[in-house]
XYZ file of N, CA and C in Angstrom:
270
model
N -9.691 33.449 53.474
C -8.385 32.755 53.177
C -8.218 33.129 51.734
N -9.110 33.902 50.822
C -8.689 34.334 49.765
C -7.884 35.704 49.707
N -8.434 36.787 50.517
C -7.442 37.649 50.830
C -5.906 37.344 50.855
N -5.613 36.394 51.899
C -4.315 35.878 52.188
C -3.622 35.396 50.846
N -4.344 34.559 50.190
C -3.925 34.188 48.980
C -3.765 35.379 47.789
N -4.474 36.354 47.785
C -4.286 37.542 46.813
C -3.068 38.371 47.425
N -2.832 38.567 48.681
C -1.828 39.160 49.299
C -0.529 38.515 49.149
N -0.378 37.381 49.007
C 1.042 36.432 48.791
C 0.975 36.678 47.161
N -0.051 36.602 46.507
C 0.087 36.722 44.840
C 0.554 38.210 44.859
N 0.268 39.034 45.274
C 0.555 40.552 45.199
C 2.305 40.738 45.545
N 2.154 40.193 46.773
C 3.954 40.107 47.222
C 4.750 39.706 46.349
N 4.424 38.409 45.737
C 5.500 37.661 45.115
C 5.602 38.388 43.203
N 4.469 38.988 43.153
C 4.519 39.853 41.810
C 5.397 40.829 41.984
N 5.013 41.510 43.016
C 5.785 43.214 43.027
C 7.275 42.519 43.517
N 7.845 41.657 44.075
C 8.947 41.012 44.189
C 9.652 40.980 43.007
N 8.855 40.108 42.320
C 9.559 39.481 40.512
C 9.625 40.827 40.125
N 8.800 41.729 39.938
C 9.190 43.021 38.933
C 10.069 43.748 39.567
N 10.493 43.864 40.886
C 11.583 44.520 41.452
C 12.838 43.993 41.134
N 12.760 42.540 41.236
C 13.966 42.228 40.778
C 14.579 42.093 39.272
N 13.166 42.349 38.255
C 13.628 42.568 37.330
C 14.046 43.829 36.769
N 13.583 44.907 37.501
C 14.000 46.501 37.392
C 15.375 46.226 37.978
N 15.894 45.648 38.749
C 16.888 45.694 39.380
C 18.110 44.955 38.353
N 17.671 44.279 37.553
C 18.609 43.552 36.769
C 19.304 42.240 36.951
N 18.628 41.923 38.131
C 19.084 40.530 38.791
C 19.041 39.447 38.014
N 19.647 38.363 37.794
C 19.457 37.083 37.049
C 19.151 35.998 38.049
N 19.554 36.076 39.594
C 19.378 35.197 40.337
C 20.684 34.564 40.598
N 20.531 33.516 42.056
C 21.573 32.706 42.187
C 21.404 31.399 41.333
N 22.719 31.130 40.482
C 23.024 29.885 39.772
C 22.357 28.746 40.736
N 21.767 27.612 40.112
C 21.276 26.422 40.432
C 22.935 25.760 41.177
N 22.695 25.445 42.580
C 23.644 24.748 43.226
C 24.522 25.574 43.921
N 24.209 26.896 43.858
C 24.839 28.155 44.799
C 24.287 28.493 45.790
N 24.808 28.925 46.782
C 23.961 29.598 47.772
C 24.072 31.022 47.974
N 22.864 31.792 47.697
C 22.873 33.180 47.546
C 23.585 33.756 48.958
N 24.561 34.532 48.759
C 25.437 35.241 49.453
C 24.765 36.565 49.900
N 24.387 36.828 51.404
C 23.871 37.960 51.502
C 24.655 38.670 52.670
N 24.724 39.894 52.649
C 25.467 40.638 53.754
C 24.884 40.243 55.101
N 25.588 39.988 56.294
C 24.870 39.880 57.508
C 23.940 40.336 57.864
N 24.063 42.010 57.622
C 23.086 42.746 57.938
C 21.530 42.841 57.330
N 21.461 42.120 56.343
C 20.404 41.741 55.600
C 19.680 40.495 56.178
N 20.266 39.816 56.778
C 19.738 38.648 57.379
C 19.178 38.487 58.590
N 17.954 37.848 59.252
C 17.659 38.512 60.396
C 16.634 37.040 60.834
N 15.789 36.811 61.741
C 15.145 36.015 62.177
C 13.612 36.745 62.230
N 12.559 35.999 62.564
C 11.115 36.337 62.530
C 11.198 37.199 64.012
N 11.657 36.749 64.876
C 11.844 37.082 66.511
C 12.090 38.589 66.262
N 13.420 38.401 65.843
C 14.360 40.010 65.633
C 13.277 40.858 64.979
N 12.678 40.535 63.719
C 11.757 41.426 63.030
C 10.569 41.689 63.573
N 9.656 40.703 64.530
C 8.604 41.030 65.081
C 8.771 42.075 66.543
N 10.158 41.962 66.870
C 10.572 42.910 67.799
C 10.744 44.134 67.501
N 10.994 44.310 66.156
C 11.477 45.783 65.632
C 9.996 46.446 64.856
N 9.012 45.751 65.058
C 7.831 46.209 64.685
C 7.373 45.841 63.292
N 7.885 44.994 63.001
C 7.350 44.138 61.448
C 6.130 43.434 61.708
N 5.331 43.421 60.433
C 3.970 42.757 60.837
C 3.967 41.585 59.686
N 3.381 40.439 59.816
C 3.319 39.406 59.366
C 1.937 39.733 57.862
N 2.239 39.983 56.775
C 1.442 40.334 55.927
C 0.979 39.012 55.038
N 1.466 38.029 54.854
C 1.139 36.672 54.448
C 1.900 35.481 54.644
N 1.754 34.259 54.353
C 2.238 33.021 54.482
C 1.781 32.132 53.523
N 3.000 31.346 52.954
C 2.567 30.599 51.750
C 3.125 29.175 51.945
N 2.503 28.250 51.776
C 3.321 27.209 52.124
C 4.357 26.552 50.980
N 5.488 25.876 51.149
C 6.285 25.520 50.178
C 6.989 24.428 50.676
N 6.472 23.369 50.032
C 6.941 22.081 50.432
C 6.507 21.799 52.008
N 7.449 21.277 52.565
C 7.206 21.098 53.893
C 7.452 22.246 54.967
N 7.729 23.627 54.439
C 7.902 24.788 55.257
C 7.065 25.919 54.651
N 7.049 26.947 55.353
C 6.259 27.891 54.909
C 7.412 29.105 54.764
N 6.715 30.008 53.704
C 7.413 31.439 53.554
C 6.685 32.326 53.971
N 6.988 33.407 54.900
C 6.252 34.318 55.587
C 6.854 35.553 54.983
N 6.087 36.616 54.712
C 6.094 37.872 54.224
C 5.937 38.815 55.475
N 6.554 39.572 55.767
C 6.534 40.906 56.576
C 6.837 41.968 56.158
N 5.893 42.815 56.803
C 6.437 44.379 56.174
C 6.087 45.339 57.348
N 7.113 46.293 57.245
C 7.199 47.687 58.225
C 7.617 48.899 57.064
N 6.577 49.784 56.956
C 6.713 50.808 56.259
C 7.018 50.453 54.809
N 8.323 50.684 54.198
C 8.628 50.546 52.977
C 9.613 49.418 52.907
N 9.881 48.608 54.114
C 10.639 47.600 53.959
C 9.961 46.260 54.377
N 10.502 45.163 53.626
C 9.762 43.938 53.551
C 10.888 42.915 53.677
N 10.488 41.858 54.040
C 11.270 40.763 54.249
C 10.400 39.374 53.974
N 11.154 38.404 53.486
C 10.167 37.072 53.468
C 11.392 35.894 54.308
N 10.461 35.219 55.010
C 11.431 34.450 56.123
C 10.781 32.767 55.883
N 11.706 32.168 55.824
C 11.415 30.757 55.657
C 11.795 29.928 57.079
N 10.221 29.509 57.379
C 10.267 28.968 58.704
C 10.935 27.427 58.439
N 11.772 27.197 59.237
C 12.457 25.837 59.006
C 12.219 24.884 60.043
N 11.726 25.500 61.346
C 10.907 24.848 62.109
C 9.971 25.689 63.200
N 9.491 25.313 64.120
C 8.641 26.213 64.919
C 9.659 27.185 65.686
N 10.566 26.984 65.811
C 11.595 28.102 66.427
C 12.645 28.698 65.566
N 12.863 28.372 64.642
C 13.583 28.555 63.665
C 13.434 29.243 62.356
N 14.067 30.320 62.117
C 13.610 30.775 60.794
C 14.811 31.674 60.176
N 14.727 32.020 58.750
C 15.794 32.802 58.582
C 15.053 33.939 57.401
N 15.638 34.834 57.468
C 14.758 35.973 56.692
C 15.825 36.744 55.808
N 15.356 37.171 54.649
C 16.093 37.978 53.886
C 15.269 39.124 53.262
N 16.126 40.417 53.113
C 15.493 41.357 52.477
C 14.822 41.418 51.248
N 13.695 41.979 51.049
C 13.021 41.924 49.555
C 13.448 43.354 48.864
N 13.931 44.212 49.767
C 14.085 45.897 49.042
C 14.924 46.257 49.648
């Protein structure tokens, strides 16, 4: 369980460092983040493309799941047992 927590912390810190390097300030509160449709996916789609689950972190009543394949990574919000939405991290 400690390894899972460590992996999640590493992924979060790596994504924060990437965002700082990219010079993004983030989405203002109250606004929905706009992403191109090509960057959004579901966990089922990503699993079928060979992505692997690397970590899962509770976030309130939901879970955030981190998936990776080669140099590509996604963060997925589990909305229910059958519904998820994912966005690319890099």
